[in-house]
Short mmCIF file of C-alpha atoms in Angstrom, two decimals:
data_model
loop_
_atom_site.label_atom_id
_atom_site.label_comp_id
_atom_site.label_asym_id
_atom_site.label_seq_id
_atom_site.Cartn_x
_atom_site.Cartn_y
_atom_site.Cartn_z
CA VAL Y 1 235.66 329.29 66.35
CA ILE Y 2 233.36 326.27 66.68
CA THR Y 3 230.53 326.28 69.22
CA TRP Y 4 228.29 323.31 70.00
CA TYR Y 5 224.65 323.59 71.09
CA CYS Y 6 222.17 321.09 72.52
CA ASP Y 7 218.54 322.18 72.20
CA GLY Y 8 219.81 325.72 71.74
CA GLU Y 9 222.00 325.76 74.86
CA ILE Y 10 225.80 326.04 74.56
CA VAL Y 11 227.49 322.83 75.69
CA LEU Y 12 231.04 323.35 74.37
CA GLN Y 13 232.98 326.24 72.90
CA ASP Y 14 236.04 326.47 70.69
CA ALA Y 15 236.28 322.71 70.03
CA LYS Y 16 236.31 320.71 66.79
CA CYS Y 17 234.74 317.66 68.40
CA TYR Y 18 231.90 317.08 70.85
CA THR Y 19 230.89 313.76 72.36
CA PRO Y 20 227.21 313.72 73.38
CA GLN Y 21 226.58 313.09 77.08
CA PRO Y 22 223.83 311.00 78.73
CA GLU Y 23 221.89 314.16 79.53
CA ASP Y 24 221.78 314.99 75.80
CA ILE Y 25 219.67 311.92 74.89
CA GLY Y 26 216.49 312.97 73.09
CA LYS Y 27 217.84 316.43 72.32
CA SER Y 28 218.96 318.02 69.07
CA LEU Y 29 222.58 318.98 68.40
CA SER Y 30 223.70 321.93 66.31
CA VAL Y 31 227.04 323.58 65.61
CA LEU Y 32 228.05 327.14 64.76
CA ILE Y 33 231.26 327.73 62.80
CA VAL Y 34 232.74 331.23 62.70
CA PRO Y 35 235.83 331.62 60.45
CA THR Y 36 238.15 334.20 62.00
CA ARG Y 37 241.51 335.67 61.10
CA PRO Y 38 243.60 338.61 62.33
CA GLY Y 39 241.60 341.77 61.69
CA HIS Y 40 238.33 339.95 60.98
CA ASP Y 41 235.97 338.54 63.63
CA GLY Y 42 234.01 336.39 61.20
CA ARG Y 43 230.76 338.34 61.32
CA GLY Y 44 228.72 337.73 58.23
CA CYS Y 45 230.59 334.53 57.40
CA GLU Y 46 229.08 332.22 60.03
CA GLU Y 47 227.78 328.78 59.13
CA ALA Y 48 225.32 326.81 61.25
CA TYR Y 49 224.30 323.16 60.99
CA ARG Y 50 221.64 321.15 62.79
CA PHE Y 51 221.94 317.36 63.01
CA LYS Y 52 218.98 315.57 61.43
CA ASN Y 53 218.49 313.03 64.22
CA VAL Y 54 218.24 313.62 67.94
CA VAL Y 55 220.82 312.08 70.26
CA GLU Y 56 219.98 308.44 70.99
CA GLN Y 57 221.14 306.00 73.62
CA LEU Y 58 223.98 303.83 72.32
CA PRO Y 59 222.64 300.29 71.79
CA PHE Y 60 223.68 297.66 74.30
CA MET Y 61 227.01 296.13 73.22
CA PRO Y 62 227.77 293.01 75.29
CA ILE Y 63 231.13 292.52 73.53
CA VAL Y 64 232.36 295.74 75.21
CA ASP Y 65 230.52 295.34 78.49
CA PRO Y 66 230.21 292.89 80.20
CA ILE Y 67 232.33 290.50 78.06
CA ARG Y 68 235.35 292.83 77.84
CA GLU Y 69 234.67 295.18 80.70
CA GLY Y 70 238.24 294.79 81.96
CA TRP Y 71 239.63 295.99 78.62
CA THR Y 72 238.06 299.44 78.61
CA GLN Y 73 240.55 300.80 81.15
CA ARG Y 74 244.34 300.35 81.06
CA THR Y 75 246.54 300.29 84.13
CA ALA Y 76 250.02 301.84 84.13
CA GLU Y 77 251.51 298.34 83.93
CA GLU Y 78 249.31 297.46 80.95
CA ARG Y 79 250.46 300.61 79.15
CA ASP Y 80 254.00 299.22 79.12
CA ASP Y 81 252.76 296.58 76.67
CA LEU Y 82 251.70 297.12 73.08
CA ARG Y 83 247.92 296.82 72.74
CA VAL Y 84 246.85 295.72 69.26
CA LEU Y 85 243.36 295.74 67.77
CA THR Y 86 242.43 294.10 64.47
CA TYR Y 87 238.84 294.27 63.21
CA ASN Y 88 236.95 293.51 60.00
CA ILE Y 89 234.22 296.11 60.44
CA LEU Y 90 231.97 294.88 57.56
CA ALA Y 91 231.89 297.50 54.83
CA ASP Y 92 228.75 299.59 54.49
CA LEU Y 93 229.14 298.93 50.77
CA TYR Y 94 227.92 295.38 51.45
CA THR Y 95 225.24 296.01 54.07
CA SER Y 96 223.74 298.77 51.90
CA ARG Y 97 223.23 296.21 49.15
CA ASP Y 98 221.41 294.05 51.65
CA VAL Y 99 219.12 296.89 52.71
CA ASP Y 100 218.01 297.07 49.06
CA GLN Y 101 217.63 293.33 48.46
CA HIS Y 102 217.72 291.66 51.91
CA LEU Y 103 219.70 288.70 50.59
CA MET Y 104 222.82 288.29 52.69
CA TYR Y 105 221.58 289.11 56.17
CA ALA Y 106 217.98 287.90 56.15
CA HIS Y 107 218.38 287.01 59.83
CA CYS Y 108 218.99 290.67 60.75
CA ASP Y 109 216.42 293.46 60.99
CA LEU Y 110 217.13 295.95 58.22
CA ALA Y 111 217.18 298.80 60.73
CA HIS Y 112 220.18 297.18 62.42
CA LEU Y 113 222.16 297.21 59.16
CA MET Y 114 221.83 300.93 58.59
CA ARG Y 115 225.02 302.99 58.50
CA TRP Y 116 223.77 305.54 61.00
CA ARG Y 117 223.27 302.74 63.55
CA ARG Y 118 226.27 300.47 62.91
CA MET Y 119 229.00 303.08 62.57
CA PRO Y 120 228.58 304.73 66.00
CA MET Y 121 228.65 301.25 67.57
CA LEU Y 122 231.85 300.38 65.71
CA MET Y 123 233.44 303.71 66.62
CA HIS Y 124 232.52 303.26 70.29
CA GLU Y 125 234.05 299.78 70.39
CA ILE Y 126 237.26 300.80 68.61
CA LEU Y 127 237.82 303.68 71.03
CA ALA Y 128 236.84 301.64 74.11
CA TYR Y 129 239.91 299.38 73.97
CA GLN Y 130 242.46 302.25 73.94
CA ALA Y 131 244.70 300.32 71.56
CA ASP Y 132 248.17 301.55 70.63
CA VAL Y 133 247.82 300.28 67.06
CA ILE Y 134 244.61 299.59 65.14
CA CYS Y 135 244.24 297.54 61.95
CA LEU Y 136 240.89 297.55 60.16
CA GLN Y 137 239.61 295.65 57.14
CA GLU Y 138 236.53 296.17 54.95
CA VAL Y 139 236.70 299.92 55.44
CA ASP Y 140 234.61 302.07 53.10
CA ALA Y 141 236.62 304.93 51.64
CA SER Y 142 233.82 307.35 52.56
CA ILE Y 143 233.59 306.02 56.14
CA TYR Y 144 237.34 306.43 56.58
CA HIS Y 145 237.38 310.05 55.38
CA THR Y 146 234.19 311.24 57.09
CA LEU Y 147 234.25 309.27 60.35
CA LEU Y 148 237.24 307.10 61.23
CA GLN Y 149 240.05 309.47 60.29
CA PRO Y 150 238.58 312.66 61.82
CA VAL Y 151 237.47 310.99 65.07
CA LEU Y 152 240.64 308.97 65.62
CA ASN Y 153 242.80 311.94 64.69
CA GLU Y 154 241.00 313.98 67.36
CA LYS Y 155 241.70 311.15 69.84
CA GLY Y 156 245.44 311.26 69.15
CA TYR Y 157 245.85 308.72 66.35
CA GLN Y 158 247.56 309.02 63.00
CA GLY Y 159 246.63 306.67 60.21
CA TYR Y 160 246.04 306.04 56.55
CA TYR Y 161 243.69 304.25 54.19
CA SER Y 162 244.46 301.95 51.28
CA ASN Y 163 241.78 301.07 48.77
CA LYS Y 164 241.69 297.64 47.17
CA ALA Y 165 243.30 297.42 43.75
CA SER Y 166 239.82 297.31 42.22
CA THR Y 167 236.83 299.52 41.51
CA GLN Y 168 235.24 298.68 44.88
CA GLN Y 169 235.57 301.62 47.23
CA GLU Y 170 236.66 299.64 50.28
CA GLY Y 171 239.99 298.54 51.66
CA CYS Y 172 242.15 298.56 54.80
CA ALA Y 173 243.07 301.24 57.32
CA MET Y 174 245.74 301.43 60.03
CA PHE Y 175 246.13 303.82 62.96
CA TRP Y 176 248.75 304.31 65.67
CA ASN Y 177 248.62 306.36 68.84
CA THR Y 178 250.93 309.38 68.69
CA SER Y 179 251.46 309.21 72.43
CA CYS Y 180 253.43 306.01 71.75
CA PHE Y 181 254.85 306.68 68.28
CA GLU Y 182 256.32 309.63 66.43
CA VAL Y 183 254.28 311.12 63.62
CA ALA Y 184 255.05 309.01 60.56
CA HIS Y 185 256.33 310.58 57.37
CA GLU Y 186 255.02 309.85 53.91
CA TRP Y 187 257.98 307.57 53.20
CA ASP Y 188 257.23 305.52 56.34
CA ILE Y 189 253.90 304.23 55.05
CA LYS Y 190 253.38 301.97 52.06
CA THR Y 191 250.47 300.47 50.16
CA ILE Y 192 251.37 297.50 47.98
CA SER Y 193 249.15 295.57 45.59
CA ILE Y 194 249.77 291.90 46.45
CA ARG Y 195 249.43 290.80 42.83
CA ASP Y 196 252.28 293.16 41.93
CA LEU Y 197 254.62 291.38 44.35
CA PHE Y 198 254.75 288.33 42.08
CA ALA Y 199 255.72 290.52 39.13
CA GLU Y 200 258.25 292.41 41.26
CA HIS Y 201 260.22 289.26 41.99
CA GLU Y 202 260.01 288.11 38.40
CA ASN Y 203 261.34 291.47 37.21
CA HIS Y 204 264.27 291.16 39.64
CA LEU Y 205 265.13 287.79 38.15
CA LEU Y 206 264.98 289.11 34.61
CA SER Y 207 267.18 292.09 35.49
CA GLY Y 208 269.69 289.92 37.35
CA ASP Y 209 269.12 291.65 40.72
CA SER Y 210 269.81 289.74 43.91
CA CYS Y 211 266.77 288.19 45.55
CA THR Y 212 268.10 288.76 49.03
CA SER Y 213 266.36 290.99 51.54
CA GLY Y 214 267.54 294.59 51.35
CA GLY Y 215 270.22 295.53 53.86
CA ALA Y 216 270.36 292.10 55.48
CA LYS Y 217 273.39 291.25 57.63
CA GLU Y 218 272.86 287.54 57.00
CA SER Y 219 274.48 285.74 54.13
CA LYS Y 220 272.73 285.57 50.78
CA GLN Y 221 271.94 281.94 51.39
CA LEU Y 222 270.12 282.76 54.62
CA SER Y 223 268.23 285.68 53.13
CA LYS Y 224 267.20 284.14 49.85
CA TRP Y 225 263.50 283.46 49.33
CA ASN Y 226 263.96 280.30 47.26
CA SER Y 227 260.28 279.30 47.24
CA MET Y 228 259.49 282.40 45.21
CA ASP Y 229 261.21 280.86 42.20
CA GLU Y 230 259.16 277.69 42.57
CA ILE Y 231 255.90 279.64 42.86
CA LEU Y 232 256.71 281.55 39.66
CA ASP Y 233 257.66 278.31 37.96
CA LEU Y 234 254.26 276.86 38.89
CA MET Y 235 252.52 279.97 37.53
CA GLY Y 236 254.48 279.63 34.33
CA LYS Y 237 252.93 276.19 33.82
CA HIS Y 238 249.45 277.06 35.08
CA ASP Y 239 247.91 279.85 33.00
CA GLU Y 240 244.74 280.20 35.08
CA LEU Y 241 246.66 280.39 38.35
CA ARG Y 242 248.88 283.07 36.88
CA ARG Y 243 245.86 285.01 35.57
CA ILE Y 244 244.15 285.00 38.96
CA ALA Y 245 247.20 285.73 41.14
CA ARG Y 246 248.83 288.25 38.79
CA GLU Y 247 245.87 289.99 37.14
CA LYS Y 248 242.53 289.42 38.86
CA THR Y 249 242.97 289.61 42.63
CA GLY Y 250 242.75 293.05 44.22
CA GLN Y 251 244.11 292.51 47.73
CA ILE Y 252 246.56 295.03 49.16
CA LEU Y 253 249.17 295.09 51.91
CA GLN Y 254 249.72 298.05 54.23
CA ILE Y 255 253.14 298.45 55.86
CA ALA Y 256 254.09 301.26 58.26
CA THR Y 257 257.51 301.78 59.82
CA LEU Y 258 256.77 303.30 63.23
CA THR Y 259 259.30 305.10 65.42
CA LEU Y 260 258.81 304.66 69.16
CA LYS Y 261 258.80 307.79 71.30
CA ASN Y 262 260.34 306.19 74.41
CA PRO Y 263 262.28 303.08 73.43
CA ARG Y 264 264.34 302.95 76.63
CA ASP Y 265 263.14 301.77 80.01
CA ASP Y 266 264.25 304.38 82.55
CA ASP Y 267 263.95 301.84 85.35
CA ALA Y 268 266.29 299.35 83.73
CA ALA Y 269 269.36 298.55 85.81
CA ASN Y 270 271.60 298.95 82.79
CA THR Y 271 270.56 302.15 81.05
CA ASN Y 272 272.74 301.27 78.06
CA VAL Y 273 270.41 298.40 77.20
CA SER Y 274 267.37 299.37 75.16
CA LEU Y 275 264.43 297.17 76.12
CA LYS Y 276 262.43 298.37 73.12
CA PRO Y 277 263.49 298.83 69.52
CA ARG Y 278 263.94 302.19 67.91
CA LYS Y 279 261.35 301.24 65.31
CA MET Y 280 258.82 298.53 64.57
CA ILE Y 281 256.85 297.35 61.55
CA LEU Y 282 253.06 297.29 61.48
CA ALA Y 283 251.41 295.40 58.61
CA ASN Y 284 247.76 294.87 57.70
CA THR Y 285 246.00 292.93 54.95
CA HIS Y 286 242.79 291.17 53.87
CA LEU Y 287 243.56 288.09 51.79
CA PHE Y 288 241.57 286.59 48.89
CA TYR Y 289 238.17 285.23 49.84
CA HIS Y 290 237.13 282.24 47.72
CA PRO Y 291 236.57 278.94 49.64
CA MET Y 292 238.33 276.99 46.87
CA ALA Y 293 241.40 279.24 46.79
CA ASP Y 294 243.42 278.18 49.83
CA HIS Y 295 246.44 277.70 47.54
CA ILE Y 296 246.20 281.32 46.38
CA ARG Y 297 246.02 282.62 49.94
CA ALA Y 298 249.09 280.54 50.85
CA MET Y 299 251.07 282.11 48.02
CA GLN Y 300 249.79 285.56 48.97
CA ALA Y 301 250.92 284.97 52.57
CA TYR Y 302 254.40 284.06 51.33
CA VAL Y 303 254.91 287.14 49.14
CA VAL Y 304 253.48 289.35 51.90
CA CYS Y 305 256.09 288.01 54.35
CA LYS Y 306 258.81 288.57 51.75
CA LYS Y 307 257.81 292.21 51.31
CA ILE Y 308 257.53 292.84 55.04
CA ASP Y 309 261.01 291.38 55.53
CA GLU Y 310 262.41 293.66 52.87
CA VAL Y 311 260.95 296.75 54.57
CA ARG Y 312 262.04 295.82 58.08
CA ARG Y 313 265.69 295.50 56.91
CA GLN Y 314 265.79 298.73 54.96
CA ASP Y 315 268.01 300.71 57.35
CA ASN Y 316 270.93 298.21 57.45
CA LEU Y 317 270.47 297.86 61.21
CA ASP Y 318 268.98 295.09 63.30
CA PRO Y 319 265.78 294.00 61.54
CA TYR Y 320 262.78 295.69 63.11
CA PRO Y 321 260.28 293.51 65.00
CA LEU Y 322 256.89 293.24 63.36
CA VAL Y 323 253.21 292.99 64.14
CA PHE Y 324 251.15 291.57 61.30
CA CYS Y 325 247.35 291.79 61.46
CA GLY Y 326 244.48 291.00 59.19
CA ASP Y 327 241.55 289.00 57.98
CA LEU Y 328 243.41 286.16 56.29
CA ASN Y 329 240.21 284.37 55.21
CA SER Y 330 242.00 281.25 56.45
CA ASP Y 331 241.27 278.96 59.38
CA PRO Y 332 244.07 277.90 61.76
CA MET Y 333 244.67 274.61 59.87
CA SER Y 334 244.77 276.23 56.43
CA GLY Y 335 247.87 276.41 54.28
CA ALA Y 336 248.36 280.15 54.73
CA VAL Y 337 248.19 280.05 58.53
CA GLN Y 338 250.27 276.88 58.79
CA LEU Y 339 252.95 278.57 56.68
CA LEU Y 340 252.97 281.58 59.00
CA PHE Y 341 253.14 279.52 62.19
CA THR Y 342 255.26 276.53 61.16
CA ARG Y 343 257.35 278.24 58.45
CA ALA Y 344 256.66 275.57 55.82
CA LEU Y 345 253.83 274.37 53.60
CA LEU Y 346 254.49 271.05 51.89
CA PRO Y 347 252.95 269.57 48.71
CA ASP Y 348 251.14 266.92 50.76
CA HIS Y 349 248.97 269.51 52.54
CA HIS Y 350 245.93 268.30 50.62
CA GLU Y 351 243.42 270.88 51.86
CA THR Y 352 245.60 273.66 50.47
CA TRP Y 353 246.33 272.21 47.06
CA LYS Y 354 243.24 270.14 46.22
CA HIS Y 355 241.77 272.81 43.92
CA LEU Y 356 245.04 273.90 42.35
CA HIS Y 357 244.05 272.37 39.00
CA ASP Y 358 240.33 273.13 39.13
CA TYR Y 359 239.64 276.56 40.55
CA CYS Y 360 239.08 279.31 37.99
CA TRP Y 361 238.13 282.95 38.37
CA GLU Y 362 234.65 282.50 36.91
CA MET Y 363 233.64 280.38 39.91
CA GLY Y 364 233.43 283.60 41.92
CA ASP Y 365 230.92 285.61 39.89
CA ASN Y 366 228.72 286.30 42.90
CA GLU Y 367 231.74 286.87 45.08
CA TYR Y 368 230.21 288.59 48.06
CA MET Y 369 227.59 285.84 48.58
CA ILE Y 370 230.28 283.17 48.40
CA GLU Y 371 232.71 285.12 50.56
CA HIS Y 372 230.25 285.40 53.41
CA GLY Y 373 228.58 282.02 52.96
CA TYR Y 374 224.97 283.11 52.71
CA ILE Y 375 224.06 281.54 49.38
CA GLY Y 376 221.14 279.08 49.71
CA ASN Y 377 219.55 280.70 52.77
CA GLU Y 378 216.19 281.99 51.64
CA GLU Y 379 213.88 283.12 54.38
CA THR Y 380 210.68 281.07 54.44
CA THR Y 381 209.22 281.62 57.90
CA ALA Y 382 210.21 283.55 60.97
CA GLU Y 383 210.99 280.26 62.69
CA ASP Y 384 212.96 278.75 59.82
CA PRO Y 385 215.71 276.68 61.54
CA VAL Y 386 217.96 276.47 58.49
CA TYR Y 387 219.78 279.63 59.55
CA VAL Y 388 221.67 277.68 62.19
CA GLU Y 389 221.72 274.15 60.81
CA GLU Y 390 222.16 274.50 57.06
CA THR Y 391 225.63 273.82 55.69
CA PHE Y 392 227.63 275.98 53.35
CA LYS Y 393 226.69 273.65 50.50
CA GLU Y 394 225.81 275.98 47.63
CA ALA Y 395 229.01 277.96 47.96
CA HIS Y 396 230.87 274.64 47.89
CA GLU Y 397 228.96 272.84 45.11
CA ASP Y 398 231.94 273.08 42.80
CA GLU Y 399 234.29 272.08 45.62
CA ALA Y 400 232.40 268.87 46.43
CA SER Y 401 232.33 267.77 42.81
CA LEU Y 402 236.01 268.42 42.25
CA ASP Y 403 237.57 266.70 45.28
CA ASP Y 404 240.39 264.38 44.27
CA ASP Y 405 242.94 262.75 46.49
CA SER Y 406 245.63 262.66 43.85
CA PHE Y 407 247.42 265.13 41.61
CA SER Y 408 247.23 263.69 38.11
CA GLU Y 409 248.06 266.90 36.29
CA PRO Y 410 251.44 267.52 34.60
CA PHE Y 411 252.48 269.98 37.29
CA HIS Y 412 252.64 269.58 41.05
CA PRO Y 413 252.49 271.99 44.00
CA PRO Y 414 255.87 273.16 45.29
CA PRO Y 415 257.06 273.24 48.88
CA ILE Y 416 256.78 276.78 50.25
CA VAL Y 417 259.29 277.53 53.00
CA LEU Y 418 260.09 280.77 54.81
CA PRO Y 419 263.85 281.45 54.92
CA SER Y 420 265.69 281.23 58.23
CA SER Y 421 266.25 284.99 58.15
CA PHE Y 422 262.51 285.59 58.60
CA PRO Y 423 261.42 285.66 62.25
CA ASN Y 424 259.22 283.14 63.98
CA LEU Y 425 255.68 284.45 64.33
CA VAL Y 426 253.49 283.88 67.37
CA SER Y 427 249.77 284.51 67.80
CA GLY Y 428 248.84 287.46 69.96
CA CYS Y 429 246.11 285.27 71.44
CA PRO Y 430 247.58 282.75 73.91
CA ASP Y 431 244.55 280.56 73.13
CA MET Y 432 243.26 280.47 69.55
CA PRO Y 433 239.69 281.86 69.41
CA GLU Y 434 236.90 279.40 68.67
CA PHE Y 435 235.75 281.78 65.94
CA THR Y 436 236.14 285.36 64.76
CA ASN Y 437 233.58 285.20 61.92
CA PHE Y 438 230.02 284.04 62.64
CA ALA Y 439 227.81 283.99 59.56
CA VAL Y 440 224.53 282.14 59.10
CA ASP Y 441 226.15 278.91 57.94
CA PHE Y 442 229.86 279.57 58.29
CA VAL Y 443 231.64 279.87 61.64
CA GLU Y 444 235.42 280.04 61.72
CA THR Y 445 238.55 281.82 62.95
CA LEU Y 446 239.78 284.08 60.13
CA ASP Y 447 241.32 287.09 61.89
CA TYR Y 448 244.78 287.18 63.44
CA VAL Y 449 247.32 289.25 65.33
CA LEU Y 450 250.81 287.84 64.63
CA ALA Y 451 254.04 289.10 66.19
CA SER Y 452 257.71 288.31 65.70
CA GLU Y 453 259.74 286.61 68.45
CA THR Y 454 263.31 287.23 69.53
CA SER Y 455 266.01 284.79 68.39
CA LYS Y 456 269.71 284.71 67.58
CA ASN Y 457 268.89 286.79 64.47
CA GLU Y 458 266.20 288.95 66.07
CA ARG Y 459 267.34 291.33 68.79
CA TYR Y 460 263.81 292.58 69.51
CA GLY Y 461 260.43 290.95 69.44
CA PHE Y 462 257.20 290.31 71.29
CA LYS Y 463 255.64 287.79 73.63
CA PRO Y 464 251.85 287.43 73.95
CA ARG Y 465 250.68 288.67 77.32
CA LYS Y 466 246.90 288.26 77.11
CA ALA Y 467 243.95 288.64 74.76
CA ALA Y 468 240.49 290.11 75.28
CA PRO Y 469 237.77 287.52 75.97
CA MET Y 470 235.74 286.32 73.00
CA PRO Y 471 231.99 285.63 72.98
CA ASN Y 472 230.93 282.00 72.91
CA ALA Y 473 228.74 280.46 70.24
CA ASP Y 474 225.67 280.38 72.49
CA GLU Y 475 225.83 284.15 72.92
CA ILE Y 476 225.70 284.60 69.14
CA GLU Y 477 223.22 281.88 68.23
CA ARG Y 478 220.47 283.49 70.27
CA TYR Y 479 220.53 286.16 67.52
CA ILE Y 480 221.12 283.53 64.80
CA ALA Y 481 224.35 285.09 63.48
CA MET Y 482 226.32 288.31 63.05
CA PRO Y 483 225.74 291.16 62.43
CA ASN Y 484 222.78 291.54 64.72
CA GLU Y 485 221.07 294.04 66.97
CA PHE Y 486 224.00 294.13 69.38
CA MET Y 487 227.03 293.28 67.21
CA PRO Y 488 227.58 295.60 64.22
CA SER Y 489 229.90 293.37 62.14
CA ASP Y 490 229.96 289.74 61.03
CA HIS Y 491 233.45 289.51 62.58
CA VAL Y 492 234.54 289.77 66.21
CA SER Y 493 237.37 292.18 66.94
CA VAL Y 494 240.63 290.67 68.21
CA VAL Y 495 242.45 292.64 70.94
CA CYS Y 496 245.82 291.58 72.38
CA ASP Y 497 248.47 292.90 74.73
CA LEU Y 498 252.00 292.11 73.55
CA GLU Y 499 255.02 292.28 75.84
CA TRP Y 500 258.13 293.92 74.37
CA THR Y 501 261.10 291.55 74.56
CA THR Y 502 264.81 291.79 73.83
CA ASN Y 503 267.51 289.16 73.64
CA GLU Y 504 270.80 291.01 73.82
CA LYS Y 505 272.85 287.85 74.44
CA GLU Y 506 271.49 285.84 71.54
CA ALA Y 507 271.06 288.57 68.96
CA THR Y 508 273.99 288.97 66.61
#
């Protein structure tokens, strides 16, 4: 039996979770836990805990209200859609370093970087949108196990955490609302190291296995991922590329096969037609960070799509529709994003391939500074204007010196093309956001919600309905950058409503 107290007065009995109320502000919370079992009332075994800090007013969060006030309640019509949230929440692992050295976020008061302040703000925002599926990046393992998982589980979500394939204790987490989806089994959820996907394909070639997607109805020619062979051929000629992509990078891919609770629309005129699929695929990732490694992210995006396609065809039925979320560390014109939206990345896409011959792993020694673009921003005075105006020059010193309009090396970039059996992907945002990451000297769109469309090969899919409003640059610049007093991460969350679609006539 768990009993909650506020300044010594009982406020809730027999409940695992208590949400402080406005009248609790300034008061102290405590909890009494009495372990009982048949024949034993727990006397003598009680445990009591008092929270160290008193209840405080949640800081003002303009992103939730007023900017997204209309997204904190869902109408019955809106609940027919799939609401998706993706959010890089900025790992405490990184802000804690800054509290010690004050290097990366010199624009931000140290008190606003503290875990005890940021995490309740993040939790409040995540819950406010009432999303059906949630994809998070830069999640501390400890934050997942002690905050995200217990709170979201209490609110009706199931989920899991995947640590990076490295010693850093941060990674990705996904959650889905069990009012919409059945409880997933262990075999429904997967964590894949992206670097292992290159070796997986190579091992299939060596063993003589088919490279077609598992269980596909299409012909082998349609299902074959031909560009994979060309990528491996390039790696065979480029030792450093192979070392980075196959040995050094630690990015992971999460894939969950989710079973819908109510796939049929009871109001449909023809009750034999299912307007929703029996299952769907939810995928989440955080691609490689380095500003000179667009070519690596493009190859990562390709192998990620290949793996997702394999999973969504595993039951020898119609391929499941997919929602793919993440921080791709790639702007909308980058090679990785162009591949996902246009299905092809050609050798003449200079911005993608210009550092193919030059980038090496050792250029990322101080990887977090480079990743977030704060190198070269030393605080001199409180009014120092360089926070807004300075360019990302130190992180790009190597890049500027290595620009070359021609490929004079003995190997050339290959065309990377998604096979026709893979679905067309559409952005969950009808209008591409101006930015989703706002650092001191780096402002760009890096975070995406992508969904598969219906076609002659895809019986089920999605259509973007609407996306939550985004802040404008002026609203951020008044605080110099993110994170700040009112925004707990250096990324803006992306929230979309996707309409379920079916194409019974075209699907074959």
